[in-house]
């Protein structure tokens, strides 16, 4: 219930104005977002890489409605990738891209062309790209574009969301050798017709999908902060004899940093998803919707500033 209210607020421009201009927002945002500029993203990446973590960088922004906005997002990624390469932060750092920020909602071909330019820049910089997954109305289009990009850039990563009923089948389609697949629970508000509603059903689906990916020939990327699912991931890695190099864990910037460090200490690859940019509102609201404790953090920041 609370989750749906917060996700509804994430689409309200009135609430966005309220949150964006509130004096406490800065502190809350800083916990989950590296900053607004490429230089902030590079600084955060350097710190994480020095601590033994891998990184995926996300330039915040979604639901682009004009070609100019989509081109500006593409150019931001091209600049980011060039600077990551120059700073020697590749291949430790890759980038995560939302096709909606590249024009997917009004021109799929444009989104594909922009994504292709980003993949080429990533390859030139010695790294790769993962296509974030958004709400279920975009899944087919995103997987179509992924398949086209993989013909020339086979290391392009996919994201599959365990809360969608279709995902087990999508996992089976993406287990070929070299196929990089990030498995997450899913962060959008979806109808019951396409998604499991209860946390228990989502977790069970996650385990079924994890089993498919870990027993396949691809490269699973287990994106979760859930201690039970992380333990199951470690167990299946042993069971399927993947070794530490055959898969990775992924977590979000600012969430469970001690667990990220513990897994690095155990010899696992752990990739931190680092968002940066001005357009942090939708991202922040999805993080708040996921966990009441994050809301409490938000409320404490509000109380301490009022
Ligand atoms: C790297 C990465 C990339 C992602 N990309 C996408 C994407 O492309 N599309 C998409 O829809 N979603 C994406 N997500 C978000 C994802 O779908 C989930 O919404 C999000 O990760 C929360 O789910 P969870 O698996 O961590 O489990 P949750 O059910 O949120 O949390 C499970 C448990 O984890 C622990 N936990 C969670 N947060 C904290 C915390 N702050 N402090 C301490 N313990 C905590 C608690 O024990 C909690 O009970 C991504 C997530 C990650 C990590």
Short mmCIF file of C-alpha atoms and ligand atoms in Angstrom, two decimals:
data_model
loop_
_atom_site.label_atom_id
_atom_site.label_comp_id
_atom_site.label_asym_id
_atom_site.label_seq_id
_atom_site.Cartn_x
_atom_site.Cartn_y
_atom_site.Cartn_z
CA UNK A 1 0.00 0.00 0.00
CA UNK A 2 2.72 2.46 1.13
CA UNK A 3 4.82 1.29 -1.82
CA UNK A 4 2.02 2.14 -4.29
CA UNK A 5 1.54 5.59 -2.72
CA UNK A 6 5.25 6.40 -3.01
CA UNK A 7 5.43 5.05 -6.56
CA UNK A 8 2.38 7.20 -7.46
CA UNK A 9 4.18 10.20 -5.92
CA UNK A 10 7.20 9.39 -8.10
CA UNK A 11 5.03 10.33 -11.11
CA UNK A 12 3.62 13.54 -9.61
CA UNK A 13 5.28 16.76 -10.74
CA UNK A 14 3.75 18.61 -7.74
CA UNK A 15 5.35 16.25 -5.23
CA UNK A 16 8.56 16.38 -7.24
CA UNK A 17 8.70 20.19 -6.94
CA UNK A 18 8.04 19.93 -3.19
CA UNK A 19 10.76 17.35 -2.61
CA UNK A 20 13.30 18.92 -4.96
CA UNK A 21 13.09 22.32 -3.28
CA UNK A 22 12.93 21.07 0.33
CA UNK A 23 16.07 21.97 2.30
CA UNK A 24 16.51 18.43 3.67
CA UNK A 25 16.57 16.80 0.23
CA UNK A 26 20.27 17.39 -0.34
CA UNK A 27 21.35 15.12 2.53
CA UNK A 28 18.91 12.36 1.60
CA UNK A 29 19.85 12.45 -2.07
CA UNK A 30 23.56 12.38 -1.28
CA UNK A 31 23.19 9.00 0.40
CA UNK A 32 21.89 7.34 -2.77
CA UNK A 33 23.25 9.53 -5.61
CA UNK A 34 26.95 10.27 -6.27
CA UNK A 35 26.36 13.90 -7.32
CA UNK A 36 25.15 15.84 -10.33
CA UNK A 37 28.27 16.06 -12.54
CA UNK A 38 30.53 13.58 -14.38
CA UNK A 39 33.35 14.65 -12.06
CA UNK A 40 31.23 13.53 -9.06
CA UNK A 41 30.63 10.18 -10.76
CA UNK A 42 34.37 9.74 -11.46
CA UNK A 43 35.26 10.58 -7.84
CA UNK A 44 32.76 8.04 -6.45
CA UNK A 45 33.95 5.43 -8.97
CA UNK A 46 37.60 5.95 -8.02
CA UNK A 47 36.79 5.49 -4.31
CA UNK A 48 34.82 2.30 -4.93
CA UNK A 49 37.41 0.82 -7.31
CA UNK A 50 40.14 1.57 -4.75
CA UNK A 51 38.06 -0.47 -2.27
CA UNK A 52 38.03 -3.45 -4.65
CA UNK A 53 34.52 -2.94 -6.08
CA UNK A 54 33.47 -2.88 -9.72
CA UNK A 55 31.05 -0.14 -10.79
CA UNK A 56 28.20 0.52 -13.20
CA UNK A 57 27.35 4.18 -13.75
CA UNK A 58 23.87 5.48 -14.48
CA UNK A 59 23.24 9.00 -15.76
CA UNK A 60 19.89 9.70 -14.11
CA UNK A 61 17.08 10.58 -16.45
CA UNK A 62 14.11 8.72 -17.92
CA UNK A 63 10.96 9.37 -19.94
CA UNK A 64 12.67 11.60 -22.46
CA UNK A 65 10.08 13.23 -24.74
CA UNK A 66 12.12 15.00 -27.41
CA UNK A 67 14.88 14.00 -29.81
CA UNK A 68 17.08 16.79 -28.42
CA UNK A 69 16.83 15.36 -24.88
CA UNK A 70 17.64 11.88 -26.15
CA UNK A 71 20.68 13.17 -28.04
CA UNK A 72 21.85 15.10 -24.99
CA UNK A 73 21.65 11.91 -22.89
CA UNK A 74 23.61 9.99 -25.52
CA UNK A 75 26.28 12.70 -25.58
CA UNK A 76 26.51 12.66 -21.79
CA UNK A 77 27.27 8.92 -21.92
CA UNK A 78 29.83 9.42 -24.70
CA UNK A 79 31.62 12.02 -22.58
CA UNK A 80 31.37 9.84 -19.46
CA UNK A 81 32.87 6.83 -21.25
CA UNK A 82 35.71 8.88 -22.73
CA UNK A 83 36.57 10.28 -19.28
CA UNK A 84 36.32 6.84 -17.61
CA UNK A 85 38.77 5.47 -20.17
CA UNK A 86 41.16 8.44 -19.79
CA UNK A 87 41.05 8.06 -15.99
CA UNK A 88 41.99 4.35 -16.27
CA UNK A 89 38.69 3.33 -14.65
CA UNK A 90 37.74 0.83 -17.34
CA UNK A 91 37.05 -2.09 -17.46
CA UNK A 92 36.29 -1.88 -13.69
CA UNK A 93 33.52 0.59 -14.51
CA UNK A 94 30.81 -0.02 -17.12
CA UNK A 95 27.61 1.99 -17.74
CA UNK A 96 23.91 1.27 -17.25
CA UNK A 97 21.54 2.88 -19.74
CA UNK A 98 17.76 3.39 -19.73
CA UNK A 99 16.36 3.21 -23.26
CA UNK A 100 13.52 5.55 -22.24
CA UNK A 101 16.16 8.25 -21.72
CA UNK A 102 17.31 7.64 -25.31
CA UNK A 103 13.87 8.14 -26.90
CA UNK A 104 12.28 4.65 -26.67
CA UNK A 105 8.75 5.93 -25.91
CA UNK A 106 8.42 7.95 -29.13
CA UNK A 107 11.04 6.56 -31.55
CA UNK A 108 12.43 3.05 -31.00
CA UNK A 109 14.85 3.38 -33.90
CA UNK A 110 16.31 6.55 -32.36
CA UNK A 111 16.72 4.77 -28.99
CA UNK A 112 18.44 1.87 -30.76
CA UNK A 113 20.78 4.20 -32.70
CA UNK A 114 21.67 6.15 -29.55
CA UNK A 115 22.30 2.93 -27.60
CA UNK A 116 24.48 1.64 -30.45
CA UNK A 117 26.62 4.80 -30.33
CA UNK A 118 27.03 4.31 -26.55
CA UNK A 119 28.02 0.64 -27.02
CA UNK A 120 30.64 1.69 -29.61
CA UNK A 121 32.03 4.33 -27.22
CA UNK A 122 32.10 1.75 -24.41
CA UNK A 123 34.01 -0.67 -26.61
CA UNK A 124 36.50 2.07 -27.55
CA UNK A 125 36.96 2.84 -23.84
CA UNK A 126 37.52 -0.85 -23.02
CA UNK A 127 34.25 -1.53 -21.27
CA UNK A 128 30.62 -2.40 -21.87
CA UNK A 129 26.97 -1.40 -21.40
CA UNK A 130 23.99 -2.89 -19.54
CA UNK A 131 20.47 -1.93 -20.62
CA UNK A 132 18.35 -1.22 -17.52
CA UNK A 133 14.83 -2.68 -17.59
CA UNK A 134 11.86 -0.36 -17.00
CA UNK A 135 8.11 -0.99 -16.70
CA UNK A 136 6.59 -4.07 -18.36
CA UNK A 137 5.24 -2.15 -21.39
CA UNK A 138 8.87 -1.72 -22.52
CA UNK A 139 10.16 -5.28 -21.95
CA UNK A 140 9.65 -6.61 -25.50
CA UNK A 141 11.07 -3.50 -27.11
CA UNK A 142 14.10 -3.51 -24.78
CA UNK A 143 14.83 -7.20 -25.43
CA UNK A 144 14.48 -6.62 -29.20
CA UNK A 145 16.97 -3.76 -29.10
CA UNK A 146 19.29 -5.86 -26.89
CA UNK A 147 19.29 -8.67 -29.47
CA UNK A 148 20.21 -6.21 -32.26
CA UNK A 149 23.00 -4.61 -30.21
CA UNK A 150 24.44 -7.99 -29.20
CA UNK A 151 25.09 -8.88 -32.85
CA UNK A 152 27.89 -6.28 -32.87
CA UNK A 153 28.47 -5.86 -29.13
CA UNK A 154 27.94 -9.34 -27.63
CA UNK A 155 28.86 -8.27 -24.09
CA UNK A 156 25.89 -5.88 -23.85
CA UNK A 157 24.09 -6.76 -20.62
CA UNK A 158 20.38 -7.41 -20.12
CA UNK A 159 18.27 -6.88 -16.99
CA UNK A 160 15.44 -9.24 -16.07
CA UNK A 161 12.93 -8.59 -13.27
CA UNK A 162 11.88 -11.56 -11.12
CA UNK A 163 8.50 -9.99 -10.30
CA UNK A 164 7.31 -10.42 -13.91
CA UNK A 165 5.56 -13.72 -14.64
CA UNK A 166 7.32 -13.95 -18.03
CA UNK A 167 10.85 -13.73 -16.61
CA UNK A 168 11.62 -17.43 -16.14
CA UNK A 169 11.05 -17.88 -19.86
CA UNK A 170 13.19 -14.79 -20.68
CA UNK A 171 15.96 -16.23 -18.47
CA UNK A 172 15.92 -19.45 -20.51
CA UNK A 173 16.30 -17.40 -23.71
CA UNK A 174 19.34 -15.56 -22.37
CA UNK A 175 21.60 -18.32 -21.04
CA UNK A 176 23.92 -18.71 -24.02
CA UNK A 177 27.68 -18.38 -23.57
CA UNK A 178 28.80 -14.88 -22.68
CA UNK A 179 25.26 -13.59 -22.10
CA UNK A 180 25.46 -11.05 -19.27
CA UNK A 181 22.16 -10.93 -17.39
CA UNK A 182 21.40 -8.86 -14.31
CA UNK A 183 18.64 -10.44 -12.25
CA UNK A 184 16.75 -8.03 -9.96
CA UNK A 185 13.37 -8.19 -8.19
CA UNK A 186 11.90 -5.23 -10.15
CA UNK A 187 11.19 -1.69 -9.02
CA UNK A 188 8.04 -0.49 -10.85
CA UNK A 189 4.36 -0.62 -9.95
CA UNK A 190 2.94 -3.42 -12.13
CA UNK A 191 -0.55 -4.93 -12.51
CA UNK A 192 -1.26 -8.37 -11.07
CA UNK A 193 -1.92 -9.69 -14.60
CA UNK A 194 1.79 -9.46 -15.44
CA UNK A 195 3.59 -9.46 -12.08
CA UNK A 196 3.62 -11.40 -8.82
CA UNK A 197 2.17 -9.25 -6.06
CA UNK A 198 3.46 -10.77 -2.82
CA UNK A 199 7.07 -10.45 -1.69
CA UNK A 200 7.13 -14.23 -1.10
CA UNK A 201 6.08 -14.98 -4.70
CA UNK A 202 8.67 -12.52 -6.03
CA UNK A 203 11.41 -14.13 -3.92
CA UNK A 204 10.42 -17.63 -5.09
CA UNK A 205 10.50 -16.44 -8.69
CA UNK A 206 13.93 -14.87 -8.07
CA UNK A 207 15.27 -18.24 -6.89
CA UNK A 208 13.81 -20.08 -9.91
CA UNK A 209 15.35 -17.51 -12.27
CA UNK A 210 18.67 -17.59 -10.38
CA UNK A 211 18.77 -21.38 -10.78
CA UNK A 212 18.20 -21.07 -14.54
CA UNK A 213 20.92 -18.44 -14.97
CA UNK A 214 23.47 -20.06 -12.65
CA UNK A 215 23.05 -23.46 -14.34
CA UNK A 216 23.32 -21.95 -17.83
CA UNK A 217 26.32 -20.85 -19.90
CA UNK A 218 25.97 -17.07 -19.48
CA UNK A 219 27.32 -14.64 -16.89
CA UNK A 220 24.72 -14.01 -14.14
CA UNK A 221 24.76 -10.69 -12.29
CA UNK A 222 22.77 -11.11 -9.07
CA UNK A 223 21.43 -7.65 -8.18
CA UNK A 224 19.92 -7.80 -4.71
CA UNK A 225 20.52 -6.66 -1.12
CA UNK A 226 18.43 -9.51 0.22
CA UNK A 227 20.57 -11.61 2.62
CA UNK A 228 18.66 -14.84 1.87
CA UNK A 229 19.02 -14.44 -1.90
CA UNK A 230 22.71 -13.56 -1.57
CA UNK A 231 23.24 -16.74 0.49
CA UNK A 232 21.38 -18.77 -2.15
CA UNK A 233 23.56 -17.16 -4.85
CA UNK A 234 26.72 -18.19 -2.95
CA UNK A 235 25.34 -21.70 -2.53
CA UNK A 236 24.45 -22.12 -6.24
CA UNK A 237 27.86 -20.77 -7.28
CA UNK A 238 29.41 -23.67 -5.34
CA UNK A 239 26.83 -26.17 -6.58
CA UNK A 240 27.28 -25.24 -10.25
CA UNK A 241 31.04 -24.88 -9.80
CA UNK A 242 31.14 -21.35 -11.17
CA UNK A 243 34.07 -20.13 -9.07
CA UNK A 244 34.36 -16.48 -8.15
CA UNK A 245 34.91 -15.34 -11.75
CA UNK A 246 31.78 -16.95 -13.21
CA UNK A 247 29.18 -14.50 -11.88
CA UNK A 248 28.90 -11.32 -9.83
CA UNK A 249 26.82 -9.66 -7.15
CA UNK A 250 25.46 -6.15 -7.71
CA UNK A 251 24.08 -3.63 -5.21
CA UNK A 252 23.05 0.01 -5.23
CA UNK A 253 25.25 2.91 -4.12
CA UNK A 254 24.61 3.70 -0.45
CA UNK A 255 22.77 0.46 0.32
CA UNK A 256 24.42 -2.19 2.53
CA UNK A 257 28.01 -0.99 1.91
CA UNK A 258 29.26 -3.31 4.70
CA UNK A 259 27.78 -6.32 2.90
CA UNK A 260 29.39 -5.17 -0.36
CA UNK A 261 32.77 -5.03 1.45
CA UNK A 262 32.21 -8.43 3.08
CA UNK A 263 31.57 -10.11 -0.28
CA UNK A 264 34.65 -8.42 -1.80
CA UNK A 265 36.62 -9.78 1.17
CA UNK A 266 35.32 -13.27 0.33
CA UNK A 267 36.77 -12.89 -3.16
CA UNK A 268 33.51 -12.26 -5.07
CA UNK A 269 33.10 -9.63 -7.77
CA UNK A 270 30.70 -7.00 -6.44
CA UNK A 271 29.52 -4.20 -8.72
CA UNK A 272 28.03 -1.04 -7.22
CA UNK A 273 25.37 0.74 -9.29
CA UNK A 274 26.27 4.43 -9.04
CA UNK A 275 23.65 6.95 -10.21
CA UNK A 276 24.53 10.58 -10.82
CA UNK A 277 22.88 13.57 -12.48
CA UNK A 278 20.27 16.27 -11.88
CA UNK A 279 17.28 14.09 -12.59
CA UNK A 280 17.37 12.10 -9.33
CA UNK A 281 13.70 12.34 -8.28
CA UNK A 282 12.20 9.14 -9.82
CA UNK A 283 15.23 7.09 -8.77
CA UNK A 284 15.07 8.34 -5.17
CA UNK A 285 11.34 7.64 -4.90
CA UNK A 286 11.82 4.03 -6.11
CA UNK A 287 14.47 3.52 -3.41
CA UNK A 288 12.11 4.94 -0.77
CA UNK A 289 9.27 2.70 -1.97
CA UNK A 290 11.45 -0.38 -1.53
CA UNK A 291 12.15 -0.05 2.15
CA UNK A 292 10.33 1.64 5.05
CA UNK A 293 13.69 2.15 6.82
CA UNK A 294 14.70 4.45 3.97
CA UNK A 295 11.52 6.44 4.58
CA UNK A 296 12.49 6.73 8.26
CA UNK A 297 15.87 8.08 7.14
CA UNK A 298 14.02 10.64 4.99
CA UNK A 299 11.77 11.60 7.92
CA UNK A 300 14.75 11.96 10.29
CA UNK A 301 16.46 14.28 7.81
CA UNK A 302 13.24 16.30 7.60
CA UNK A 303 12.93 16.48 11.41
CA UNK A 304 16.56 17.48 11.89
CA UNK A 305 16.21 20.38 9.43
CA UNK A 306 12.86 21.68 10.57
C1 LIG B 1 22.57 -3.15 -9.33
C2 LIG B 1 21.09 -3.01 -9.39
C3 LIG B 1 20.50 -2.68 -10.58
C4 LIG B 1 19.11 -2.60 -10.67
N1 LIG B 1 18.54 -2.36 -11.89
C5 LIG B 1 17.17 -2.41 -11.98
C6 LIG B 1 16.54 -2.31 -13.25
O1 LIG B 1 17.16 -2.18 -14.30
N2 LIG B 1 15.16 -2.37 -13.28
C7 LIG B 1 14.43 -2.52 -12.13
O2 LIG B 1 13.19 -2.60 -12.21
N3 LIG B 1 15.02 -2.60 -10.92
C8 LIG B 1 16.36 -2.54 -10.82
N4 LIG B 1 16.94 -2.64 -9.59
C9 LIG B 1 16.13 -2.53 -8.37
C10 LIG B 1 15.59 -3.86 -7.93
O3 LIG B 1 14.61 -4.31 -8.85
C11 LIG B 1 14.95 -3.77 -6.55
O4 LIG B 1 13.90 -2.87 -6.57
C12 LIG B 1 15.92 -3.36 -5.46
O5 LIG B 1 17.19 -3.91 -5.65
C13 LIG B 1 15.42 -3.84 -4.09
O6 LIG B 1 15.27 -5.24 -4.09
P1 LIG B 1 16.19 -6.24 -3.21
O7 LIG B 1 16.47 -7.43 -4.05
O8 LIG B 1 17.36 -5.53 -2.70
O9 LIG B 1 15.23 -6.71 -2.08
P2 LIG B 1 14.29 -5.95 -1.01
O10 LIG B 1 13.10 -6.84 -0.89
O11 LIG B 1 14.12 -4.50 -1.28
O12 LIG B 1 15.16 -6.06 0.26
C14 LIG B 1 15.39 -7.36 0.78
C15 LIG B 1 16.18 -7.27 2.03
O13 LIG B 1 17.45 -6.67 1.77
C16 LIG B 1 17.86 -5.98 2.89
N5 LIG B 1 17.98 -4.55 2.58
C17 LIG B 1 17.43 -3.88 1.56
N6 LIG B 1 17.76 -2.58 1.62
C18 LIG B 1 18.53 -2.43 2.72
C19 LIG B 1 19.17 -1.33 3.34
N7 LIG B 1 19.05 -0.10 2.86
N8 LIG B 1 19.88 -1.55 4.46
C20 LIG B 1 19.96 -2.80 4.98
N9 LIG B 1 19.37 -3.87 4.45
C21 LIG B 1 18.67 -3.70 3.34
C22 LIG B 1 16.83 -6.19 3.96
O14 LIG B 1 17.15 -7.32 4.70
C23 LIG B 1 15.60 -6.43 3.13
O15 LIG B 1 14.60 -7.13 3.83
C24 LIG B 1 18.33 -2.78 -9.51
C25 LIG B 1 18.94 -3.13 -8.30
C26 LIG B 1 20.29 -3.26 -8.22
C27 LIG B 1 20.92 -3.68 -6.92
#
